[in-house]
Amino acid sequence: MSGVHQHHHGHHHAHGDERSALTARAAMASITMAVLLIGLKTWASVETSSMAMLGSLADSGLDLLASLVVLLGVRVAAQPADTDHRFGHGKAEALAALVQVILITLSALFIGYRSIERLINGEQTTDAELGIAVSIVAVGFTLALIAYQRHVVRRTGSVAIATDRLHYASDLLLNISVIAALVLDQYAGLPGADAVFGLLIALWLLWGAWTSSSHALDQLMDREWPEDIRERFLMAAKEYPELAGLHDLRTRTSGTHHFAQFHVWVPGDWTVQHAHDRMDRIEEELQARFPATEILIHLDPEGHTDRETMLPSEITEKAS
């Protein structure tokens, strides 16, 4: 008869609390930044009539909305597992990232449309000095925020903060392109430059939205771990003779919580107590090497073939 053995790590809550505080602080920092930049860019857009600056303002406005979504997402994701969500709330981050993707896409389409309109009508920009000064201030603030977000992503692995960082990385490029557009438009005598830069900004945002959506969808669709991490886990498992019969490894990620479950063949004459004691020690050691990972082991008597479940037998019974 098959059995299931599961082990939980006691220190997850401390890690979760620290992670929750870090991601919430990062989200608040980006909200503060977005409000500040919206004020500056609204003023500059009115004064310069620049399409690139308007695009940059629209991007900052969407950044603010997206950052609010991120804050909500990371707060929900930080909640511990409950009766209705026994695997936790980690996927709230991926949902927050998807909402951001929709906002980035809408922003890109709007900027693209206005840029094409500007190219056709040949409207002019004014007051380049103000637009350039505001953009330089925005670059400085954005660099500081990106550095802080990179630190938080490295500590937490948050997909929502990583997506938010992409916004501001694109905002950095965007602010630099506003400077270039105004210089070419007013100082180099190339009146179409502003609209062309606006169009390029729109394409860049669309590319960023596509990249972000693929990461979020991977989590929502329970995609297997990346091959290198999966291989590292299998190599670690092979160090234990008891796991020589490991098969049907399934992995997934939800927020920053990882799940690994697999079957293992054990001698048929082992008692449940004996098998439990051995697996308990192995799980504890594996979880020390793979933090925030919940491991579920299904014990099979040696040579036992399970009936097909969600996966066909050539996948489930294949030794990993």
mmCIF file of C-alpha atoms in Angstrom:
data_model
loop_
_atom_site.group_PDB
_atom_site.id
_atom_site.type_symbol
_atom_site.label_atom_id
_atom_site.label_comp_id
_atom_site.label_asym_id
_atom_site.label_seq_id
_atom_site.Cartn_x
_atom_site.Cartn_y
_atom_site.Cartn_z
ATOM 1 C CA MET A 1 0.000 0.000 0.000
ATOM 2 C CA SER A 2 1.266 3.465 -0.897
ATOM 3 C CA GLY A 3 1.758 6.133 1.745
ATOM 4 C CA VAL A 4 2.340 9.866 1.837
ATOM 5 C CA HIS A 5 4.830 11.592 4.091
ATOM 6 C CA GLN A 6 5.084 15.335 4.426
ATOM 7 C CA HIS A 7 7.405 17.634 6.341
ATOM 8 C CA HIS A 8 7.057 21.363 7.033
ATOM 9 C CA HIS A 9 9.799 23.767 7.948
ATOM 10 C CA GLY A 10 9.243 25.808 11.092
ATOM 11 C CA HIS A 11 11.200 28.902 10.040
ATOM 12 C CA HIS A 12 9.054 29.833 7.014
ATOM 13 C CA HIS A 13 7.055 32.424 8.961
ATOM 14 C CA ALA A 14 10.127 34.475 9.945
ATOM 15 C CA HIS A 15 11.266 34.441 6.324
ATOM 16 C CA GLY A 16 7.728 35.340 5.196
ATOM 17 C CA ASP A 17 7.432 38.299 7.608
ATOM 18 C CA GLU A 18 10.742 39.778 6.477
ATOM 19 C CA ARG A 19 9.815 39.219 2.834
ATOM 20 C CA SER A 20 6.404 40.832 3.339
ATOM 21 C CA ALA A 21 7.969 43.937 4.921
ATOM 22 C CA LEU A 22 10.568 44.264 2.137
ATOM 23 C CA THR A 23 8.085 43.872 -0.743
ATOM 24 C CA ALA A 24 5.595 46.292 0.873
ATOM 25 C CA ARG A 25 8.373 48.897 1.376
ATOM 26 C CA ALA A 26 9.478 48.501 -2.256
ATOM 27 C CA ALA A 27 5.886 48.937 -3.457
ATOM 28 C CA MET A 28 5.460 52.065 -1.294
ATOM 29 C CA ALA A 29 8.732 53.500 -2.635
ATOM 30 C CA SER A 30 7.538 53.102 -6.223
ATOM 31 C CA ILE A 31 4.148 54.674 -5.402
ATOM 32 C CA THR A 32 5.854 57.730 -3.850
ATOM 33 C CA MET A 33 8.158 57.992 -6.860
ATOM 34 C CA ALA A 34 5.287 57.731 -9.365
ATOM 35 C CA VAL A 35 3.305 60.525 -7.630
ATOM 36 C CA LEU A 36 6.364 62.803 -7.674
ATOM 37 C CA LEU A 37 7.133 62.120 -11.360
ATOM 38 C CA ILE A 38 3.492 62.587 -12.423
ATOM 39 C CA GLY A 39 3.533 66.088 -10.911
ATOM 40 C CA LEU A 40 6.788 67.047 -12.651
ATOM 41 C CA LYS A 41 5.875 65.516 -16.023
ATOM 42 C CA THR A 42 2.365 67.048 -16.088
ATOM 43 C CA TRP A 43 3.954 70.474 -15.734
ATOM 44 C CA ALA A 44 6.594 69.702 -18.370
ATOM 45 C CA SER A 45 4.029 68.204 -20.818
ATOM 46 C CA VAL A 46 1.865 71.336 -20.684
ATOM 47 C CA GLU A 47 4.873 73.643 -21.150
ATOM 48 C CA THR A 48 6.657 71.708 -23.937
ATOM 49 C CA SER A 49 3.792 70.089 -25.949
ATOM 50 C CA SER A 50 6.212 67.169 -26.394
ATOM 51 C CA MET A 51 4.757 63.840 -27.542
ATOM 52 C CA ALA A 52 7.656 61.961 -25.953
ATOM 53 C CA MET A 53 7.055 63.809 -22.669
ATOM 54 C CA LEU A 54 3.321 63.023 -22.839
ATOM 55 C CA GLY A 55 4.234 59.379 -23.401
ATOM 56 C CA SER A 56 6.522 59.530 -20.384
ATOM 57 C CA LEU A 57 3.708 61.097 -18.315
ATOM 58 C CA ALA A 58 1.242 58.395 -19.404
ATOM 59 C CA ASP A 59 3.813 55.769 -18.433
ATOM 60 C CA SER A 60 4.261 57.317 -14.970
ATOM 61 C CA GLY A 61 0.490 57.466 -14.490
ATOM 62 C CA LEU A 62 0.228 53.780 -15.320
ATOM 63 C CA ASP A 63 3.229 53.084 -13.099
ATOM 64 C CA LEU A 64 1.274 54.575 -10.201
ATOM 65 C CA LEU A 65 -1.773 52.401 -10.905
ATOM 66 C CA ALA A 66 0.434 49.360 -11.383
ATOM 67 C CA SER A 67 2.370 50.027 -8.161
ATOM 68 C CA LEU A 68 -0.915 50.202 -6.221
ATOM 69 C CA VAL A 69 -1.849 46.829 -7.725
ATOM 70 C CA VAL A 70 1.588 45.472 -6.720
ATOM 71 C CA LEU A 71 1.150 46.685 -3.136
ATOM 72 C CA LEU A 72 -2.199 44.906 -2.943
ATOM 73 C CA GLY A 73 -0.722 41.811 -4.618
ATOM 74 C CA VAL A 74 2.275 41.441 -2.300
ATOM 75 C CA ARG A 75 0.091 42.000 0.772
ATOM 76 C CA VAL A 76 -2.345 39.280 -0.283
ATOM 77 C CA ALA A 77 0.530 36.959 -1.288
ATOM 78 C CA ALA A 78 2.151 37.406 2.148
ATOM 79 C CA GLN A 79 -0.917 36.054 3.949
ATOM 80 C CA PRO A 80 -0.352 32.574 5.394
ATOM 81 C CA ALA A 81 -2.221 29.540 4.091
ATOM 82 C CA ASP A 82 -5.776 29.279 5.391
ATOM 83 C CA THR A 83 -8.766 26.918 5.191
ATOM 84 C CA ASP A 84 -9.715 28.072 1.692
ATOM 85 C CA HIS A 85 -6.167 28.526 0.317
ATOM 86 C CA ARG A 86 -4.152 25.637 1.718
ATOM 87 C CA PHE A 87 -1.258 26.187 -0.676
ATOM 88 C CA GLY A 88 -0.998 29.824 0.415
ATOM 89 C CA HIS A 89 -1.743 33.040 -1.501
ATOM 90 C CA GLY A 90 1.500 33.290 -3.519
ATOM 91 C CA LYS A 91 -0.244 33.454 -6.898
ATOM 92 C CA ALA A 92 -1.680 36.866 -5.988
ATOM 93 C CA GLU A 93 1.719 38.257 -7.068
ATOM 94 C CA ALA A 94 1.412 36.680 -10.511
ATOM 95 C CA LEU A 95 -2.119 38.111 -10.845
ATOM 96 C CA ALA A 96 -0.787 41.559 -9.851
ATOM 97 C CA ALA A 97 1.919 41.201 -12.505
ATOM 98 C CA LEU A 98 -0.720 40.345 -15.138
ATOM 99 C CA VAL A 99 -2.762 43.457 -14.251
ATOM 100 C CA GLN A 100 0.442 45.475 -14.723
ATOM 101 C CA VAL A 101 0.964 43.852 -18.122
ATOM 102 C CA ILE A 102 -2.525 44.964 -19.240
ATOM 103 C CA LEU A 103 -1.813 48.523 -18.061
ATOM 104 C CA ILE A 104 1.572 48.633 -19.831
ATOM 105 C CA THR A 105 -0.058 47.389 -23.056
ATOM 106 C CA LEU A 106 -2.806 50.040 -22.920
ATOM 107 C CA SER A 107 -0.175 52.710 -22.258
ATOM 108 C CA ALA A 108 1.905 51.557 -25.245
ATOM 109 C CA LEU A 109 -1.087 51.544 -27.610
ATOM 110 C CA PHE A 110 -2.083 55.067 -26.521
ATOM 111 C CA ILE A 111 1.442 56.478 -26.957
ATOM 112 C CA GLY A 112 1.830 54.732 -30.331
ATOM 113 C CA TYR A 113 -1.467 56.173 -31.600
ATOM 114 C CA ARG A 114 -0.613 59.723 -30.474
ATOM 115 C CA SER A 115 2.892 59.500 -31.988
ATOM 116 C CA ILE A 116 1.551 58.447 -35.393
ATOM 117 C CA GLU A 117 -0.991 61.291 -35.173
ATOM 118 C CA ARG A 118 1.860 63.718 -34.373
ATOM 119 C CA LEU A 119 3.908 62.454 -37.363
ATOM 120 C CA ILE A 120 0.963 63.012 -39.706
ATOM 121 C CA ASN A 121 0.070 66.474 -38.368
ATOM 122 C CA GLY A 122 3.671 67.638 -37.855
ATOM 123 C CA GLU A 123 3.030 69.474 -34.556
ATOM 124 C CA GLN A 124 5.968 71.238 -32.879
ATOM 125 C CA THR A 125 7.423 71.088 -29.360
ATOM 126 C CA THR A 126 8.520 74.107 -27.270
ATOM 127 C CA ASP A 127 10.590 74.966 -24.178
ATOM 128 C CA ALA A 128 13.120 72.157 -24.487
ATOM 129 C CA GLU A 129 15.158 73.307 -21.448
ATOM 130 C CA LEU A 130 12.311 72.590 -19.021
ATOM 131 C CA GLY A 131 11.548 69.189 -20.556
ATOM 132 C CA ILE A 132 15.226 68.197 -20.431
ATOM 133 C CA ALA A 133 15.638 69.364 -16.810
ATOM 134 C CA VAL A 134 12.558 67.432 -15.641
ATOM 135 C CA SER A 135 13.776 64.326 -17.488
ATOM 136 C CA ILE A 136 17.226 64.525 -15.845
ATOM 137 C CA VAL A 137 15.598 64.759 -12.381
ATOM 138 C CA ALA A 138 13.396 61.767 -13.295
ATOM 139 C CA VAL A 139 16.451 59.741 -14.392
ATOM 140 C CA GLY A 140 18.167 60.365 -11.035
ATOM 141 C CA PHE A 141 15.127 59.341 -8.970
ATOM 142 C CA THR A 142 14.469 56.312 -11.178
ATOM 143 C CA LEU A 143 18.058 55.032 -10.876
ATOM 144 C CA ALA A 144 17.776 55.165 -7.075
ATOM 145 C CA LEU A 145 14.450 53.293 -7.086
ATOM 146 C CA ILE A 146 15.677 50.597 -9.504
ATOM 147 C CA ALA A 147 18.725 49.948 -7.299
ATOM 148 C CA TYR A 148 16.463 49.521 -4.251
ATOM 149 C CA GLN A 149 14.024 47.273 -6.152
ATOM 150 C CA ARG A 150 16.911 45.113 -7.412
ATOM 151 C CA HIS A 151 18.017 44.631 -3.801
ATOM 152 C CA VAL A 152 14.460 43.633 -2.762
ATOM 153 C CA VAL A 153 14.031 41.200 -5.702
ATOM 154 C CA ARG A 154 17.389 39.587 -4.841
ATOM 155 C CA ARG A 155 16.258 39.107 -1.226
ATOM 156 C CA THR A 156 12.665 38.020 -1.927
ATOM 157 C CA GLY A 157 12.403 36.747 -5.509
ATOM 158 C CA SER A 158 9.107 38.684 -5.818
ATOM 159 C CA VAL A 159 7.712 38.446 -9.364
ATOM 160 C CA ALA A 160 5.471 41.491 -8.753
ATOM 161 C CA ILE A 161 8.366 43.733 -7.638
ATOM 162 C CA ALA A 162 10.459 42.378 -10.534
ATOM 163 C CA THR A 163 7.689 43.418 -12.963
ATOM 164 C CA ASP A 164 7.445 46.811 -11.263
ATOM 165 C CA ARG A 165 11.220 47.204 -11.682
ATOM 166 C CA LEU A 166 10.768 46.589 -15.409
ATOM 167 C CA HIS A 167 8.393 49.579 -15.494
ATOM 168 C CA TYR A 168 11.017 51.830 -14.036
ATOM 169 C CA ALA A 169 13.803 50.391 -16.183
ATOM 170 C CA SER A 170 11.660 51.267 -19.213
ATOM 171 C CA ASP A 171 10.932 54.635 -17.599
ATOM 172 C CA LEU A 172 14.690 55.238 -17.422
ATOM 173 C CA LEU A 173 15.072 54.590 -21.144
ATOM 174 C CA LEU A 174 11.961 56.638 -21.706
ATOM 175 C CA ASN A 175 13.303 59.697 -19.845
ATOM 176 C CA ILE A 176 16.588 59.518 -21.752
ATOM 177 C CA SER A 177 14.664 59.277 -25.045
ATOM 178 C CA VAL A 178 12.598 62.363 -24.076
ATOM 179 C CA ILE A 179 15.877 64.281 -23.693
ATOM 180 C CA ALA A 180 17.090 62.983 -27.083
ATOM 181 C CA ALA A 181 13.743 63.770 -28.723
ATOM 182 C CA LEU A 182 13.695 67.376 -27.464
ATOM 183 C CA VAL A 183 17.341 67.967 -28.420
ATOM 184 C CA LEU A 184 16.808 66.607 -31.964
ATOM 185 C CA ASP A 185 13.429 68.324 -32.322
ATOM 186 C CA GLN A 186 14.452 71.830 -31.233
ATOM 187 C CA TYR A 187 18.243 72.048 -31.477
ATOM 188 C CA ALA A 188 19.027 69.782 -34.450
ATOM 189 C CA GLY A 189 16.042 70.880 -36.544
ATOM 190 C CA LEU A 190 14.448 67.418 -36.879
ATOM 191 C CA PRO A 191 10.747 68.081 -36.187
ATOM 192 C CA GLY A 192 9.647 64.430 -36.553
ATOM 193 C CA ALA A 193 12.138 63.147 -33.950
ATOM 194 C CA ASP A 194 9.782 63.622 -30.998
ATOM 195 C CA ALA A 195 7.018 61.523 -32.598
ATOM 196 C CA VAL A 196 9.464 58.827 -33.757
ATOM 197 C CA PHE A 197 10.818 58.497 -30.207
ATOM 198 C CA GLY A 198 7.250 58.294 -28.923
ATOM 199 C CA LEU A 199 6.605 55.386 -31.292
ATOM 200 C CA LEU A 200 9.831 53.615 -30.227
ATOM 201 C CA ILE A 201 8.807 54.039 -26.562
ATOM 202 C CA ALA A 202 5.454 52.381 -27.333
ATOM 203 C CA LEU A 203 7.182 49.383 -28.978
ATOM 204 C CA TRP A 204 9.584 49.055 -26.037
ATOM 205 C CA LEU A 205 6.670 48.997 -23.591
ATOM 206 C CA LEU A 206 4.873 46.299 -25.619
ATOM 207 C CA TRP A 207 8.000 44.140 -25.572
ATOM 208 C CA GLY A 208 8.281 44.594 -21.794
ATOM 209 C CA ALA A 209 4.615 43.627 -21.329
ATOM 210 C CA TRP A 210 5.120 40.438 -23.351
ATOM 211 C CA THR A 211 8.194 39.427 -21.294
ATOM 212 C CA SER A 212 6.457 40.077 -17.967
ATOM 213 C CA SER A 213 3.314 38.189 -18.942
ATOM 214 C CA SER A 214 5.264 35.008 -19.702
ATOM 215 C CA HIS A 215 6.756 34.907 -16.155
ATOM 216 C CA ALA A 216 3.375 35.525 -14.505
ATOM 217 C CA LEU A 217 1.638 32.905 -16.665
ATOM 218 C CA ASP A 218 4.325 30.326 -15.808
ATOM 219 C CA GLN A 219 3.357 30.618 -12.133
ATOM 220 C CA LEU A 220 -0.391 30.653 -12.758
ATOM 221 C CA MET A 221 -0.128 27.559 -14.986
ATOM 222 C CA ASP A 222 2.054 25.659 -12.459
ATOM 223 C CA ARG A 223 4.974 25.382 -14.854
ATOM 224 C CA GLU A 224 7.777 23.054 -13.737
ATOM 225 C CA TRP A 225 10.864 24.615 -12.160
ATOM 226 C CA PRO A 226 13.540 25.803 -14.609
ATOM 227 C CA GLU A 227 15.633 22.850 -15.803
ATOM 228 C CA ASP A 228 18.797 23.936 -13.954
ATOM 229 C CA ILE A 229 17.014 24.164 -10.562
ATOM 230 C CA ARG A 230 15.161 20.888 -11.178
ATOM 231 C CA GLU A 231 18.471 19.214 -12.046
ATOM 232 C CA ARG A 232 20.113 20.653 -8.924
ATOM 233 C CA PHE A 233 17.297 19.219 -6.795
ATOM 234 C CA LEU A 234 17.665 15.780 -8.429
ATOM 235 C CA MET A 235 21.457 15.832 -7.960
ATOM 236 C CA ALA A 236 20.949 16.625 -4.253
ATOM 237 C CA ALA A 237 18.388 13.797 -3.949
ATOM 238 C CA LYS A 238 20.815 11.320 -5.538
ATOM 239 C CA GLU A 239 23.165 11.785 -2.587
ATOM 240 C CA TYR A 240 20.730 9.718 -0.481
ATOM 241 C CA PRO A 241 20.654 5.943 -1.143
ATOM 242 C CA GLU A 242 17.043 5.854 0.139
ATOM 243 C CA LEU A 243 15.982 8.047 -2.818
ATOM 244 C CA ALA A 244 17.573 5.827 -5.484
ATOM 245 C CA GLY A 245 14.077 4.854 -6.648
ATOM 246 C CA LEU A 246 12.863 8.430 -7.026
ATOM 247 C CA HIS A 247 10.308 8.875 -9.830
ATOM 248 C CA ASP A 248 7.377 11.108 -10.857
ATOM 249 C CA LEU A 249 8.957 14.355 -9.652
ATOM 250 C CA ARG A 250 6.525 17.269 -9.979
ATOM 251 C CA THR A 251 7.473 20.838 -9.139
ATOM 252 C CA ARG A 252 5.790 24.247 -9.142
ATOM 253 C CA THR A 253 6.189 27.740 -7.723
ATOM 254 C CA SER A 254 3.614 30.049 -6.148
ATOM 255 C CA GLY A 255 4.982 33.520 -5.349
ATOM 256 C CA THR A 256 8.216 32.661 -3.551
ATOM 257 C CA HIS A 257 6.936 29.363 -2.179
ATOM 258 C CA HIS A 258 8.167 26.274 -3.990
ATOM 259 C CA PHE A 259 6.585 22.827 -4.033
ATOM 260 C CA ALA A 260 8.239 19.513 -4.923
ATOM 261 C CA GLN A 261 6.506 16.160 -4.772
ATOM 262 C CA PHE A 262 7.759 12.771 -5.889
ATOM 263 C CA HIS A 263 7.336 9.017 -5.449
ATOM 264 C CA VAL A 264 10.110 6.808 -4.129
ATOM 265 C CA TRP A 265 10.379 3.015 -4.089
ATOM 266 C CA VAL A 266 11.271 1.548 -0.682
ATOM 267 C CA PRO A 267 11.839 -2.119 0.325
ATOM 268 C CA GLY A 268 8.499 -3.859 0.755
ATOM 269 C CA ASP A 269 9.429 -5.185 4.204
ATOM 270 C CA TRP A 270 10.043 -1.718 5.711
ATOM 271 C CA THR A 271 7.552 -0.675 8.381
ATOM 272 C CA VAL A 272 5.723 2.656 8.034
ATOM 273 C CA GLN A 273 7.616 3.915 11.117
ATOM 274 C CA HIS A 274 11.004 2.955 9.668
ATOM 275 C CA ALA A 275 10.242 4.599 6.294
ATOM 276 C CA HIS A 276 8.901 7.722 8.033
ATOM 277 C CA ASP A 277 12.021 8.126 10.197
ATOM 278 C CA ARG A 278 14.374 7.833 7.227
ATOM 279 C CA MET A 279 12.401 10.220 4.988
ATOM 280 C CA ASP A 280 11.980 12.743 7.803
ATOM 281 C CA ARG A 281 15.760 13.147 8.111
ATOM 282 C CA ILE A 282 16.221 13.416 4.315
ATOM 283 C CA GLU A 283 13.457 16.002 3.932
ATOM 284 C CA GLU A 284 14.902 18.170 6.679
ATOM 285 C CA GLU A 285 18.323 18.162 4.996
ATOM 286 C CA LEU A 286 16.863 18.838 1.542
ATOM 287 C CA GLN A 287 14.756 21.711 2.850
ATOM 288 C CA ALA A 288 17.812 23.279 4.468
ATOM 289 C CA ARG A 289 19.398 23.311 0.987
ATOM 290 C CA PHE A 290 16.236 24.475 -0.785
ATOM 291 C CA PRO A 291 14.611 27.085 1.524
ATOM 292 C CA ALA A 292 10.890 27.921 1.236
ATOM 293 C CA THR A 293 10.282 24.573 -0.444
ATOM 294 C CA GLU A 294 7.553 22.235 0.719
ATOM 295 C CA ILE A 295 8.446 18.615 -0.032
ATOM 296 C CA LEU A 296 5.867 15.845 -0.348
ATOM 297 C CA ILE A 297 7.092 12.235 -0.662
ATOM 298 C CA HIS A 298 4.817 9.373 -1.732
ATOM 299 C CA LEU A 299 6.191 5.985 -0.631
ATOM 300 C CA ASP A 300 5.743 2.994 -2.963
ATOM 301 C CA PRO A 301 6.723 -0.640 -2.194
ATOM 302 C CA GLU A 302 9.627 -1.614 -4.489
ATOM 303 C CA GLY A 303 8.500 -2.358 -8.063
ATOM 304 C CA HIS A 304 4.956 -1.083 -7.441
ATOM 305 C CA THR A 305 3.390 0.684 -10.436
ATOM 306 C CA ASP A 306 0.742 3.267 -9.634
ATOM 307 C CA ARG A 307 -2.425 3.518 -11.671
ATOM 308 C CA GLU A 308 -2.462 6.448 -14.112
ATOM 309 C CA THR A 309 -3.594 9.744 -12.641
ATOM 310 C CA MET A 310 -3.191 13.103 -14.419
ATOM 311 C CA LEU A 311 -0.010 12.003 -16.179
ATOM 312 C CA PRO A 312 0.446 8.951 -18.425
ATOM 313 C CA SER A 313 2.552 6.119 -16.961
ATOM 314 C CA GLU A 314 5.533 6.710 -19.290
ATOM 315 C CA ILE A 315 5.983 10.069 -17.527
ATOM 316 C CA THR A 316 4.977 9.148 -13.959
ATOM 317 C CA GLU A 317 6.989 5.947 -13.680
ATOM 318 C CA LYS A 318 10.057 7.226 -15.478
ATOM 319 C CA ALA A 319 12.933 7.351 -12.982
ATOM 320 C CA SER A 320 14.001 10.993 -12.721
#
